[in-house]
mmCIF file of C-alpha atoms and ligand atoms in Angstrom:
data_model
loop_
_atom_site.group_PDB
_atom_site.id
_atom_site.type_symbol
_atom_site.label_atom_id
_atom_site.label_comp_id
_atom_site.label_asym_id
_atom_site.label_seq_id
_atom_site.Cartn_x
_atom_site.Cartn_y
_atom_site.Cartn_z
ATOM 1 C CA UNK A 1 0.000 0.000 0.000
ATOM 2 C CA UNK A 2 1.264 3.482 -0.808
ATOM 3 C CA UNK A 3 2.596 5.778 1.891
ATOM 4 C CA UNK A 4 -0.112 8.335 1.419
ATOM 5 C CA UNK A 5 -2.586 5.807 2.668
ATOM 6 C CA UNK A 6 -0.598 4.871 5.735
ATOM 7 C CA UNK A 7 -2.380 7.356 7.990
ATOM 8 C CA UNK A 8 -5.652 5.694 7.197
ATOM 9 C CA UNK A 9 -4.214 2.324 8.065
ATOM 10 C CA UNK A 10 -2.886 3.786 11.295
ATOM 11 C CA UNK A 11 -6.246 5.130 12.465
ATOM 12 C CA UNK A 12 -8.098 2.086 11.326
ATOM 13 C CA UNK A 13 -5.733 -0.569 12.664
ATOM 14 C CA UNK A 14 -8.504 -3.084 13.497
ATOM 15 C CA UNK A 15 -9.492 -3.293 9.829
ATOM 16 C CA UNK A 16 -5.998 -2.869 8.457
ATOM 17 C CA UNK A 17 -5.763 -6.292 6.872
ATOM 18 C CA UNK A 18 -8.852 -5.563 4.779
ATOM 19 C CA UNK A 19 -7.609 -2.156 3.695
ATOM 20 C CA UNK A 20 -4.405 -3.777 2.518
ATOM 21 C CA UNK A 21 -6.081 -6.730 0.843
ATOM 22 C CA UNK A 22 -6.610 -5.920 -2.830
ATOM 23 C CA UNK A 23 -9.365 -8.494 -3.176
ATOM 24 C CA UNK A 24 -11.525 -6.466 -0.769
ATOM 25 C CA UNK A 25 -13.473 -3.678 -2.461
ATOM 26 C CA UNK A 26 -15.404 -2.194 0.463
ATOM 27 C CA UNK A 27 -14.948 -2.035 4.233
ATOM 28 C CA UNK A 28 -18.139 -1.281 6.169
ATOM 29 C CA UNK A 29 -17.925 -0.456 9.863
ATOM 30 C CA UNK A 30 -21.262 -0.423 11.696
ATOM 31 C CA UNK A 31 -20.235 0.805 15.112
ATOM 32 C CA UNK A 32 -17.335 -0.673 17.085
ATOM 33 C CA UNK A 33 -18.653 -4.225 17.244
ATOM 34 C CA UNK A 34 -19.573 -5.042 13.660
ATOM 35 C CA UNK A 35 -17.537 -4.997 10.452
ATOM 36 C CA UNK A 36 -18.470 -6.253 7.023
ATOM 37 C CA UNK A 37 -16.347 -6.383 3.906
ATOM 38 C CA UNK A 38 -17.188 -6.876 0.260
ATOM 39 C CA UNK A 39 -15.052 -9.309 -1.641
ATOM 40 C CA UNK A 40 -15.784 -10.334 -5.238
ATOM 41 C CA UNK A 41 -19.213 -8.796 -4.987
ATOM 42 C CA UNK A 42 -20.213 -10.645 -1.817
ATOM 43 C CA UNK A 43 -20.722 -9.138 1.619
ATOM 44 C CA UNK A 44 -19.308 -11.044 4.578
ATOM 45 C CA UNK A 45 -19.041 -10.250 8.272
ATOM 46 C CA UNK A 46 -15.492 -10.377 9.628
ATOM 47 C CA UNK A 47 -14.299 -10.729 13.229
ATOM 48 C CA UNK A 48 -12.628 -7.284 13.351
ATOM 49 C CA UNK A 49 -13.777 -5.039 16.208
ATOM 50 C CA UNK A 50 -12.804 -1.691 17.695
ATOM 51 C CA UNK A 51 -12.055 -1.568 21.419
ATOM 52 C CA UNK A 52 -14.696 1.063 22.012
ATOM 53 C CA UNK A 53 -16.961 3.575 20.348
ATOM 54 C CA UNK A 54 -14.558 6.274 21.525
ATOM 55 C CA UNK A 55 -11.680 4.635 19.642
ATOM 56 C CA UNK A 56 -13.734 4.297 16.469
ATOM 57 C CA UNK A 57 -14.997 7.850 16.763
ATOM 58 C CA UNK A 58 -11.426 9.094 17.197
ATOM 59 C CA UNK A 59 -10.380 7.209 14.065
ATOM 60 C CA UNK A 60 -13.207 8.831 12.097
ATOM 61 C CA UNK A 61 -12.380 12.281 13.453
ATOM 62 C CA UNK A 62 -8.732 11.808 12.482
ATOM 63 C CA UNK A 63 -9.685 10.863 8.934
ATOM 64 C CA UNK A 64 -11.800 14.016 8.761
ATOM 65 C CA UNK A 65 -8.960 16.121 10.106
ATOM 66 C CA UNK A 66 -6.482 14.669 7.645
ATOM 67 C CA UNK A 67 -8.604 15.895 4.751
ATOM 68 C CA UNK A 68 -9.257 19.297 6.341
ATOM 69 C CA UNK A 69 -12.813 18.604 7.468
ATOM 70 C CA UNK A 70 -14.622 18.305 10.742
ATOM 71 C CA UNK A 71 -16.642 15.479 12.185
ATOM 72 C CA UNK A 72 -18.398 16.576 15.338
ATOM 73 C CA UNK A 73 -21.792 17.452 16.749
ATOM 74 C CA UNK A 74 -22.187 20.320 14.281
ATOM 75 C CA UNK A 75 -20.869 18.307 11.318
ATOM 76 C CA UNK A 76 -22.082 14.770 11.996
ATOM 77 C CA UNK A 77 -21.602 13.489 8.434
ATOM 78 C CA UNK A 78 -18.363 13.244 6.521
ATOM 79 C CA UNK A 79 -17.787 12.784 2.824
ATOM 80 C CA UNK A 80 -14.134 12.443 1.993
ATOM 81 C CA UNK A 81 -11.833 11.199 -0.661
ATOM 82 C CA UNK A 82 -8.496 9.988 0.598
ATOM 83 C CA UNK A 83 -5.177 10.670 -1.112
ATOM 84 C CA UNK A 84 -5.161 7.170 -2.607
ATOM 85 C CA UNK A 85 -8.571 7.785 -4.191
ATOM 86 C CA UNK A 86 -10.635 5.714 -1.729
ATOM 87 C CA UNK A 87 -13.984 7.202 -0.809
ATOM 88 C CA UNK A 88 -15.074 7.450 2.806
ATOM 89 C CA UNK A 89 -18.466 8.297 4.195
ATOM 90 C CA UNK A 90 -19.008 8.483 7.955
ATOM 91 C CA UNK A 91 -21.979 9.305 10.180
ATOM 92 C CA UNK A 92 -21.755 9.653 13.943
ATOM 93 C CA UNK A 93 -24.353 9.207 16.699
ATOM 94 C CA UNK A 94 -27.028 10.140 17.484
ATOM 95 C CA UNK A 95 -27.788 10.124 13.727
ATOM 96 C CA UNK A 96 -26.456 6.612 13.448
ATOM 97 C CA UNK A 97 -27.928 4.369 16.087
ATOM 98 C CA UNK A 98 -25.155 1.793 16.405
ATOM 99 C CA UNK A 99 -22.211 4.057 17.045
ATOM 100 C CA UNK A 100 -19.967 5.602 14.391
ATOM 101 C CA UNK A 101 -20.641 4.199 10.941
ATOM 102 C CA UNK A 102 -17.934 4.295 8.276
ATOM 103 C CA UNK A 103 -18.018 2.985 4.722
ATOM 104 C CA UNK A 104 -14.808 2.850 2.723
ATOM 105 C CA UNK A 105 -14.983 2.216 -1.015
ATOM 106 C CA UNK A 106 -11.451 1.306 -1.911
ATOM 107 C CA UNK A 107 -9.908 2.749 -5.005
ATOM 108 C CA UNK A 108 -9.198 0.041 -7.555
ATOM 109 C CA UNK A 109 -5.696 0.418 -8.884
ATOM 110 C CA UNK A 110 -6.253 -1.974 -11.725
ATOM 111 C CA UNK A 111 -9.296 -0.701 -13.562
ATOM 112 C CA UNK A 112 -11.818 -3.125 -14.813
ATOM 113 C CA UNK A 113 -11.179 -3.259 -18.535
ATOM 114 C CA UNK A 114 -13.863 -4.248 -20.976
ATOM 115 C CA UNK A 115 -11.899 -7.457 -21.601
ATOM 116 C CA UNK A 116 -12.046 -8.342 -17.918
ATOM 117 C CA UNK A 117 -15.739 -7.531 -17.746
ATOM 118 C CA UNK A 118 -16.356 -9.848 -20.638
ATOM 119 C CA UNK A 119 -14.247 -12.530 -19.006
ATOM 120 C CA UNK A 120 -16.391 -12.169 -15.841
ATOM 121 C CA UNK A 121 -19.512 -12.616 -17.962
ATOM 122 C CA UNK A 122 -20.742 -9.062 -17.427
ATOM 123 C CA UNK A 123 -21.444 -8.750 -21.135
ATOM 124 C CA UNK A 124 -21.158 -10.881 -24.249
ATOM 125 C CA UNK A 125 -19.495 -10.214 -27.555
ATOM 126 C CA UNK A 126 -22.628 -8.844 -29.198
ATOM 127 C CA UNK A 127 -23.271 -6.394 -26.368
ATOM 128 C CA UNK A 128 -19.667 -5.290 -26.532
ATOM 129 C CA UNK A 129 -19.917 -4.546 -30.248
ATOM 130 C CA UNK A 130 -23.168 -2.727 -29.672
ATOM 131 C CA UNK A 131 -21.856 -0.389 -26.988
ATOM 132 C CA UNK A 132 -18.688 0.167 -28.988
ATOM 133 C CA UNK A 133 -20.860 1.206 -31.947
ATOM 134 C CA UNK A 134 -22.810 3.603 -29.698
ATOM 135 C CA UNK A 135 -19.571 5.346 -28.804
ATOM 136 C CA UNK A 136 -18.059 5.340 -32.286
ATOM 137 C CA UNK A 137 -21.276 6.676 -33.812
ATOM 138 C CA UNK A 138 -21.327 9.525 -31.256
ATOM 139 C CA UNK A 139 -24.556 8.496 -29.570
ATOM 140 C CA UNK A 140 -25.334 10.114 -26.230
ATOM 141 C CA UNK A 141 -25.371 7.320 -23.704
ATOM 142 C CA UNK A 142 -26.468 7.155 -20.079
ATOM 143 C CA UNK A 143 -25.404 4.235 -17.913
ATOM 144 C CA UNK A 144 -28.111 3.502 -15.352
ATOM 145 C CA UNK A 145 -28.437 1.082 -12.470
ATOM 146 C CA UNK A 146 -28.806 0.754 -8.735
ATOM 147 C CA UNK A 147 -26.154 1.713 -6.191
ATOM 148 C CA UNK A 148 -22.957 -0.237 -6.697
ATOM 149 C CA UNK A 149 -24.315 -2.043 -9.759
ATOM 150 C CA UNK A 150 -21.207 -1.173 -11.774
ATOM 151 C CA UNK A 151 -22.278 2.061 -13.500
ATOM 152 C CA UNK A 152 -18.994 3.883 -13.125
ATOM 153 C CA UNK A 153 -17.071 0.813 -14.253
ATOM 154 C CA UNK A 154 -19.224 0.535 -17.373
ATOM 155 C CA UNK A 155 -18.808 4.249 -18.084
ATOM 156 C CA UNK A 156 -15.069 3.796 -17.811
ATOM 157 C CA UNK A 157 -15.246 0.841 -20.199
ATOM 158 C CA UNK A 158 -17.431 2.809 -22.632
ATOM 159 C CA UNK A 159 -14.951 5.651 -22.616
ATOM 160 C CA UNK A 160 -12.216 3.266 -23.685
ATOM 161 C CA UNK A 161 -13.908 3.123 -27.100
ATOM 162 C CA UNK A 162 -13.502 6.870 -27.672
ATOM 163 C CA UNK A 163 -11.033 7.188 -30.527
ATOM 164 C CA UNK A 164 -7.731 8.970 -29.980
ATOM 165 C CA UNK A 165 -7.808 12.450 -31.443
ATOM 166 C CA UNK A 166 -11.045 13.633 -29.868
ATOM 167 C CA UNK A 167 -11.011 16.242 -27.132
ATOM 168 C CA UNK A 168 -12.791 14.799 -24.108
ATOM 169 C CA UNK A 169 -13.771 16.899 -21.096
ATOM 170 C CA UNK A 170 -14.398 14.853 -17.968
ATOM 171 C CA UNK A 171 -16.364 16.287 -15.029
ATOM 172 C CA UNK A 172 -16.662 14.480 -11.716
ATOM 173 C CA UNK A 173 -17.516 15.097 -8.082
ATOM 174 C CA UNK A 174 -14.632 12.911 -7.039
ATOM 175 C CA UNK A 175 -12.208 11.501 -9.541
ATOM 176 C CA UNK A 176 -12.968 7.861 -10.286
ATOM 177 C CA UNK A 177 -12.830 7.554 -14.053
ATOM 178 C CA UNK A 178 -9.550 6.686 -15.658
ATOM 179 C CA UNK A 179 -9.650 7.583 -19.312
ATOM 180 C CA UNK A 180 -6.629 6.386 -21.169
ATOM 181 C CA UNK A 181 -6.626 8.624 -24.232
ATOM 182 C CA UNK A 182 -4.115 11.406 -24.640
ATOM 183 C CA UNK A 183 -6.450 14.352 -25.135
ATOM 184 C CA UNK A 184 -8.379 14.167 -21.854
ATOM 185 C CA UNK A 185 -9.132 17.276 -19.787
ATOM 186 C CA UNK A 186 -10.393 16.241 -16.335
ATOM 187 C CA UNK A 187 -12.234 18.482 -13.835
ATOM 188 C CA UNK A 188 -13.349 17.947 -10.265
ATOM 189 C CA UNK A 189 -15.985 19.892 -8.309
ATOM 190 C CA UNK A 190 -15.185 21.691 -5.076
ATOM 191 C CA UNK A 191 -17.219 21.757 -1.901
ATOM 192 C CA UNK A 192 -17.881 24.987 -0.050
ATOM 193 C CA UNK A 193 -15.362 25.846 2.645
ATOM 194 C CA UNK A 194 -16.132 26.282 6.340
ATOM 195 C CA UNK A 195 -17.763 29.639 5.656
ATOM 196 C CA UNK A 196 -19.924 28.284 2.886
ATOM 197 C CA UNK A 197 -17.794 29.954 0.209
ATOM 198 C CA UNK A 198 -16.132 28.833 -2.964
ATOM 199 C CA UNK A 199 -18.356 25.963 -4.031
ATOM 200 C CA UNK A 200 -17.966 24.882 -7.663
ATOM 201 C CA UNK A 201 -20.665 22.517 -8.884
ATOM 202 C CA UNK A 202 -21.044 20.110 -11.769
ATOM 203 C CA UNK A 203 -23.344 22.716 -13.323
ATOM 204 C CA UNK A 204 -20.602 25.345 -13.199
ATOM 205 C CA UNK A 205 -18.099 22.950 -14.709
ATOM 206 C CA UNK A 206 -20.462 21.979 -17.546
ATOM 207 C CA UNK A 207 -20.746 25.653 -18.410
ATOM 208 C CA UNK A 208 -16.988 25.979 -18.475
ATOM 209 C CA UNK A 209 -16.614 22.780 -20.438
ATOM 210 C CA UNK A 210 -18.911 24.103 -23.153
ATOM 211 C CA UNK A 211 -16.556 27.029 -23.644
ATOM 212 C CA UNK A 212 -13.508 24.839 -23.832
ATOM 213 C CA UNK A 213 -14.280 23.317 -27.207
ATOM 214 C CA UNK A 214 -15.246 19.807 -26.222
ATOM 215 C CA UNK A 215 -15.753 17.031 -28.734
ATOM 216 C CA UNK A 216 -17.359 15.020 -25.987
ATOM 217 C CA UNK A 217 -18.332 15.653 -22.395
ATOM 218 C CA UNK A 218 -18.176 12.828 -19.877
ATOM 219 C CA UNK A 219 -19.911 13.462 -16.541
ATOM 220 C CA UNK A 220 -19.272 11.027 -13.701
ATOM 221 C CA UNK A 221 -22.780 11.017 -12.302
ATOM 222 C CA UNK A 222 -25.968 13.031 -12.649
ATOM 223 C CA UNK A 223 -27.657 13.684 -9.332
ATOM 224 C CA UNK A 224 -29.379 17.037 -9.628
ATOM 225 C CA UNK A 225 -29.983 20.144 -11.649
ATOM 226 C CA UNK A 226 -26.943 19.547 -13.840
ATOM 227 C CA UNK A 227 -29.209 17.208 -15.819
ATOM 228 C CA UNK A 228 -30.731 20.311 -17.394
ATOM 229 C CA UNK A 229 -27.348 21.719 -18.432
ATOM 230 C CA UNK A 230 -26.434 18.364 -19.876
ATOM 231 C CA UNK A 231 -29.684 18.136 -21.857
ATOM 232 C CA UNK A 232 -29.134 21.607 -23.253
ATOM 233 C CA UNK A 233 -25.553 20.784 -24.184
ATOM 234 C CA UNK A 234 -26.623 17.577 -25.903
ATOM 235 C CA UNK A 235 -29.469 19.216 -27.747
ATOM 236 C CA UNK A 236 -27.138 21.889 -29.043
ATOM 237 C CA UNK A 237 -24.800 19.422 -30.604
ATOM 238 C CA UNK A 238 -22.324 17.828 -28.237
ATOM 239 C CA UNK A 239 -22.947 14.349 -29.491
ATOM 240 C CA UNK A 240 -21.096 11.423 -28.063
ATOM 241 C CA UNK A 241 -21.415 12.483 -24.460
ATOM 242 C CA UNK A 242 -21.945 10.058 -21.602
ATOM 243 C CA UNK A 243 -22.811 9.880 -17.938
ATOM 244 C CA UNK A 244 -24.390 7.685 -15.262
ATOM 245 C CA UNK A 245 -27.524 7.960 -13.154
ATOM 246 C CA UNK A 246 -29.142 5.971 -10.387
ATOM 247 C CA UNK A 247 -32.251 4.286 -11.860
ATOM 248 C CA UNK A 248 -34.091 0.984 -11.865
ATOM 249 C CA UNK A 249 -34.652 0.484 -15.591
ATOM 250 C CA UNK A 250 -33.967 2.254 -18.898
ATOM 251 C CA UNK A 251 -37.384 3.951 -18.776
ATOM 252 C CA UNK A 252 -36.823 4.927 -15.158
ATOM 253 C CA UNK A 253 -33.465 6.365 -16.239
ATOM 254 C CA UNK A 254 -35.271 8.852 -18.493
ATOM 255 C CA UNK A 255 -37.728 9.757 -15.725
ATOM 256 C CA UNK A 256 -34.842 10.275 -13.318
ATOM 257 C CA UNK A 257 -33.111 12.641 -15.763
ATOM 258 C CA UNK A 258 -36.383 14.545 -16.024
ATOM 259 C CA UNK A 259 -36.717 14.732 -12.218
ATOM 260 C CA UNK A 260 -33.122 15.904 -11.887
ATOM 261 C CA UNK A 261 -33.635 18.548 -14.586
ATOM 262 C CA UNK A 262 -36.648 19.852 -12.654
ATOM 263 C CA UNK A 263 -34.413 20.268 -9.590
ATOM 264 C CA UNK A 264 -32.673 23.046 -11.488
ATOM 265 C CA UNK A 265 -35.811 25.108 -10.960
ATOM 266 C CA UNK A 266 -36.718 25.526 -14.631
ATOM 267 C CA UNK A 267 -40.279 26.184 -15.454
ATOM 268 C CA UNK A 268 -41.235 24.547 -18.743
ATOM 269 C CA UNK A 269 -44.164 22.329 -19.658
ATOM 270 C CA UNK A 270 -43.539 18.709 -18.768
ATOM 271 C CA UNK A 271 -44.051 17.492 -22.339
ATOM 272 C CA UNK A 272 -41.464 19.962 -23.575
ATOM 273 C CA UNK A 273 -38.966 18.733 -21.014
ATOM 274 C CA UNK A 274 -39.726 15.118 -21.817
ATOM 275 C CA UNK A 275 -39.206 15.640 -25.501
ATOM 276 C CA UNK A 276 -35.866 17.278 -24.699
ATOM 277 C CA UNK A 277 -34.876 14.200 -22.694
ATOM 278 C CA UNK A 278 -36.029 11.820 -25.423
ATOM 279 C CA UNK A 279 -34.188 13.698 -28.135
ATOM 280 C CA UNK A 280 -30.990 14.308 -26.152
ATOM 281 C CA UNK A 281 -30.450 10.748 -24.954
ATOM 282 C CA UNK A 282 -29.877 8.158 -27.655
ATOM 283 C CA UNK A 283 -29.351 5.041 -25.593
ATOM 284 C CA UNK A 284 -29.357 3.660 -22.064
ATOM 285 C CA UNK A 285 -26.983 0.961 -20.882
ATOM 286 C CA UNK A 286 -28.513 -0.568 -17.764
ATOM 287 C CA UNK A 287 -26.434 -2.386 -15.168
ATOM 288 C CA UNK A 288 -27.392 -4.613 -12.266
ATOM 289 C CA UNK A 289 -25.849 -6.500 -9.408
ATOM 290 C CA UNK A 290 -27.397 -9.964 -9.464
ATOM 291 C CA UNK A 291 -28.195 -12.054 -6.394
ATOM 292 C CA UNK A 292 -24.849 -13.878 -6.604
ATOM 293 C CA UNK A 293 -22.973 -10.595 -6.472
ATOM 294 C CA UNK A 294 -22.040 -10.578 -10.162
ATOM 295 C CA UNK A 295 -22.484 -7.346 -12.096
ATOM 296 C CA UNK A 296 -23.911 -7.339 -15.587
ATOM 297 C CA UNK A 297 -25.040 -5.115 -18.384
ATOM 298 C CA UNK A 298 -28.613 -6.359 -18.203
ATOM 299 C CA UNK A 299 -30.042 -4.186 -20.960
ATOM 300 C CA UNK A 300 -29.031 -1.903 -23.797
ATOM 301 C CA UNK A 301 -31.938 0.168 -25.047
ATOM 302 C CA UNK A 302 -32.369 2.865 -27.668
ATOM 303 C CA UNK A 303 -34.514 5.836 -26.748
ATOM 304 C CA UNK A 304 -37.454 6.395 -29.088
ATOM 305 C CA UNK A 305 -39.568 9.524 -29.554
ATOM 306 C CA UNK A 306 -42.291 10.139 -26.979
ATOM 307 C CA UNK A 307 -45.611 8.404 -27.506
ATOM 308 C CA UNK A 308 -48.602 10.262 -26.021
ATOM 309 C CA UNK A 309 -46.197 12.155 -23.835
ATOM 310 C CA UNK A 310 -44.640 8.984 -22.389
ATOM 311 C CA UNK A 311 -41.098 7.681 -22.750
ATOM 312 C CA UNK A 312 -40.474 4.682 -24.942
ATOM 313 C CA UNK A 313 -37.357 2.602 -25.428
ATOM 314 C CA UNK A 314 -36.462 -0.135 -27.837
ATOM 315 C CA UNK A 315 -34.470 -2.850 -26.134
ATOM 316 C CA UNK A 316 -31.597 -4.175 -28.251
ATOM 317 C CA UNK A 317 -30.058 -6.793 -26.003
ATOM 318 C CA UNK A 318 -30.865 -8.029 -22.531
ATOM 319 C CA UNK A 319 -29.714 -10.526 -19.957
ATOM 320 C CA UNK A 320 -32.090 -13.376 -19.270
ATOM 321 C CA UNK A 321 -31.724 -15.308 -16.034
ATOM 322 C CA UNK A 322 -32.606 -18.952 -16.561
ATOM 323 C CA UNK A 323 -31.827 -20.598 -13.245
ATOM 324 C CA UNK A 324 -30.064 -20.238 -9.925
ATOM 325 C CA UNK A 325 -27.501 -22.988 -9.315
ATOM 326 C CA UNK A 326 -27.399 -24.750 -5.898
ATOM 327 C CA UNK A 327 -24.315 -22.681 -4.986
ATOM 328 C CA UNK A 328 -26.315 -19.503 -5.637
ATOM 329 C CA UNK A 329 -24.728 -18.737 -8.993
ATOM 330 C CA UNK A 330 -27.052 -17.032 -11.430
ATOM 331 C CA UNK A 331 -27.168 -18.769 -14.807
ATOM 332 C CA UNK A 332 -28.551 -17.408 -18.014
ATOM 333 C CA UNK A 333 -27.618 -15.732 -21.267
ATOM 334 C CA UNK A 334 -27.718 -12.497 -23.210
ATOM 335 C CA UNK A 335 -30.320 -12.320 -25.920
ATOM 336 C CA UNK A 336 -30.771 -10.008 -28.879
ATOM 337 C CA UNK A 337 -34.228 -8.471 -28.790
ATOM 338 C CA UNK A 338 -34.365 -5.889 -31.601
ATOM 339 C CA UNK A 339 -32.003 -4.836 -34.350
ATOM 340 C CA UNK A 340 -30.531 -1.405 -33.699
ATOM 341 C CA UNK A 341 -32.055 1.434 -35.713
ATOM 342 C CA UNK A 342 -28.521 2.616 -36.466
ATOM 343 C CA UNK A 343 -27.488 -0.574 -38.274
ATOM 344 C CA UNK A 344 -27.280 1.235 -41.636
ATOM 345 C CA UNK A 345 -25.409 4.133 -40.126
ATOM 346 C CA UNK A 346 -22.959 1.651 -38.580
ATOM 347 C CA UNK A 347 -22.452 -0.068 -41.892
ATOM 348 C CA UNK A 348 -21.741 3.186 -43.689
ATOM 349 C CA UNK A 349 -19.287 4.197 -40.973
ATOM 350 C CA UNK A 350 -17.642 0.787 -41.200
ATOM 351 C CA UNK A 351 -18.477 -0.058 -37.587
ATOM 352 C CA UNK A 352 -18.851 -3.776 -36.999
ATOM 353 C CA UNK A 353 -22.049 -4.812 -35.225
HETATM 354 N N1 ATP B 1 -18.551 -6.101 -14.206
HETATM 355 C C1 ATP B 1 -18.057 -6.190 -12.957
HETATM 356 N N2 ATP B 1 -17.559 -7.336 -12.489
HETATM 357 C C2 ATP B 1 -17.072 -7.407 -11.231
HETATM 358 N N3 ATP B 1 -17.004 -6.371 -10.364
HETATM 359 C C3 ATP B 1 -17.471 -5.207 -10.765
HETATM 360 C C4 ATP B 1 -18.025 -5.039 -12.085
HETATM 361 N N4 ATP B 1 -18.412 -3.761 -12.230
HETATM 362 C C5 ATP B 1 -18.116 -3.167 -11.055
HETATM 363 N N5 ATP B 1 -17.560 -4.018 -10.177
HETATM 364 C C6 ATP B 1 -17.154 -3.690 -8.812
HETATM 365 O O1 ATP B 1 -18.326 -3.286 -8.115
HETATM 366 C C7 ATP B 1 -18.087 -2.163 -7.278
HETATM 367 C C8 ATP B 1 -19.004 -1.027 -7.668
HETATM 368 O O2 ATP B 1 -18.702 -0.635 -8.997
HETATM 369 P P1 ATP B 1 -18.990 0.819 -9.538
HETATM 370 O O3 ATP B 1 -18.323 1.831 -8.679
HETATM 371 O O4 ATP B 1 -18.686 0.797 -10.973
HETATM 372 O O5 ATP B 1 -20.569 0.894 -9.307
HETATM 373 P P2 ATP B 1 -21.542 2.160 -9.331
HETATM 374 O O6 ATP B 1 -22.864 1.651 -9.786
HETATM 375 O O7 ATP B 1 -20.929 3.261 -10.102
HETATM 376 O O8 ATP B 1 -21.587 2.527 -7.779
HETATM 377 P P3 ATP B 1 -22.158 3.879 -7.112
HETATM 378 O O9 ATP B 1 -23.645 3.672 -7.039
HETATM 379 O O10 ATP B 1 -21.531 3.883 -5.746
HETATM 380 O O11 ATP B 1 -21.743 5.026 -7.977
HETATM 381 C C9 ATP B 1 -16.601 -1.848 -7.442
HETATM 382 O O12 ATP B 1 -15.909 -2.458 -6.378
HETATM 383 C C10 ATP B 1 -16.245 -2.483 -8.772
HETATM 384 O O13 ATP B 1 -14.897 -2.850 -8.840
HETATM 385 MG MG1 MG B 2 -20.583 5.279 -9.567
#
């Protein structure tokens, strides 16, 4: 483990072995007496314990201090990114009822490449060609899914298909994406300081990005009013952009974008907003974490024009679960549902489907 992470290891000695174990992706501390880890997609309780709530609380406060934040009665929640890229969220009592709660999402040094995802069965060859075509043909794509379903990983994989030579502006709340191309310009938002000053939001950065001659804009995650700025950017010709959003299905993804856009405070008729969403977003790549812990691209859907004011999508491929093996493993296959509407366009562009 790198030196810059050693302070974390110091404060969190009881869970040190899990922080240093690269096969562990998350460490979840639910008060001093209970620790879970996630390994290969599965949660398991481990025997680690803290000697007391005071010791755990001190560890959390030290993490906060090391990143220039406070964790106390007045600031009972902490959101922090550590120098090694790991994300920490902590909540202290009385908000949390079991003592100090800390979740650490460890930063993966080796990114999940599309090859690895395919090897893990997260997608098949056809799905891979399809999402590659979406990127090469400059479609605007949103990756949707539940928490921890693999959205960011899929976005990272999608971005790997962006050809060298395009200028890509990347905007994130906390740097997670690792684009490999040469012409990448990454940005990160800034939280307000102790006096509530100096905040720079995703919305602000989108506005800047638009003035920095982007070929494509990649936004880590849409959570609020920035959805509106993104829609406007896409509808004014920044094709080939991509982002992620928390949603339960491709249709729900479109509704979520709409809800987020409304958070910006705009006042336009709902149908007008919906038609903006439907025309800005070309396709949704939906991810899921299955019951055995495996992550998959469970659906790729094209967005169609509104019908009677409602969203419609045309599913191209989907995962079909057939059975659950005695050991819990989910078995099934990917199936092609509809031919993509851009098949001709792909052929002309020489993109293999
Ligand atoms: N296809 C996959 N196969 C195996 N593990 C995966 C896969 N995709 C993601 N993971 C792992 O699952 C965890 C969550 O992945 P990721 O951060 O991409 O999800 P997310 O949906 O973006 O999460 P969040 O909701 O927190 O933003 C990570 O530890 C990641 O390494
Ligand atoms: Mg994510």
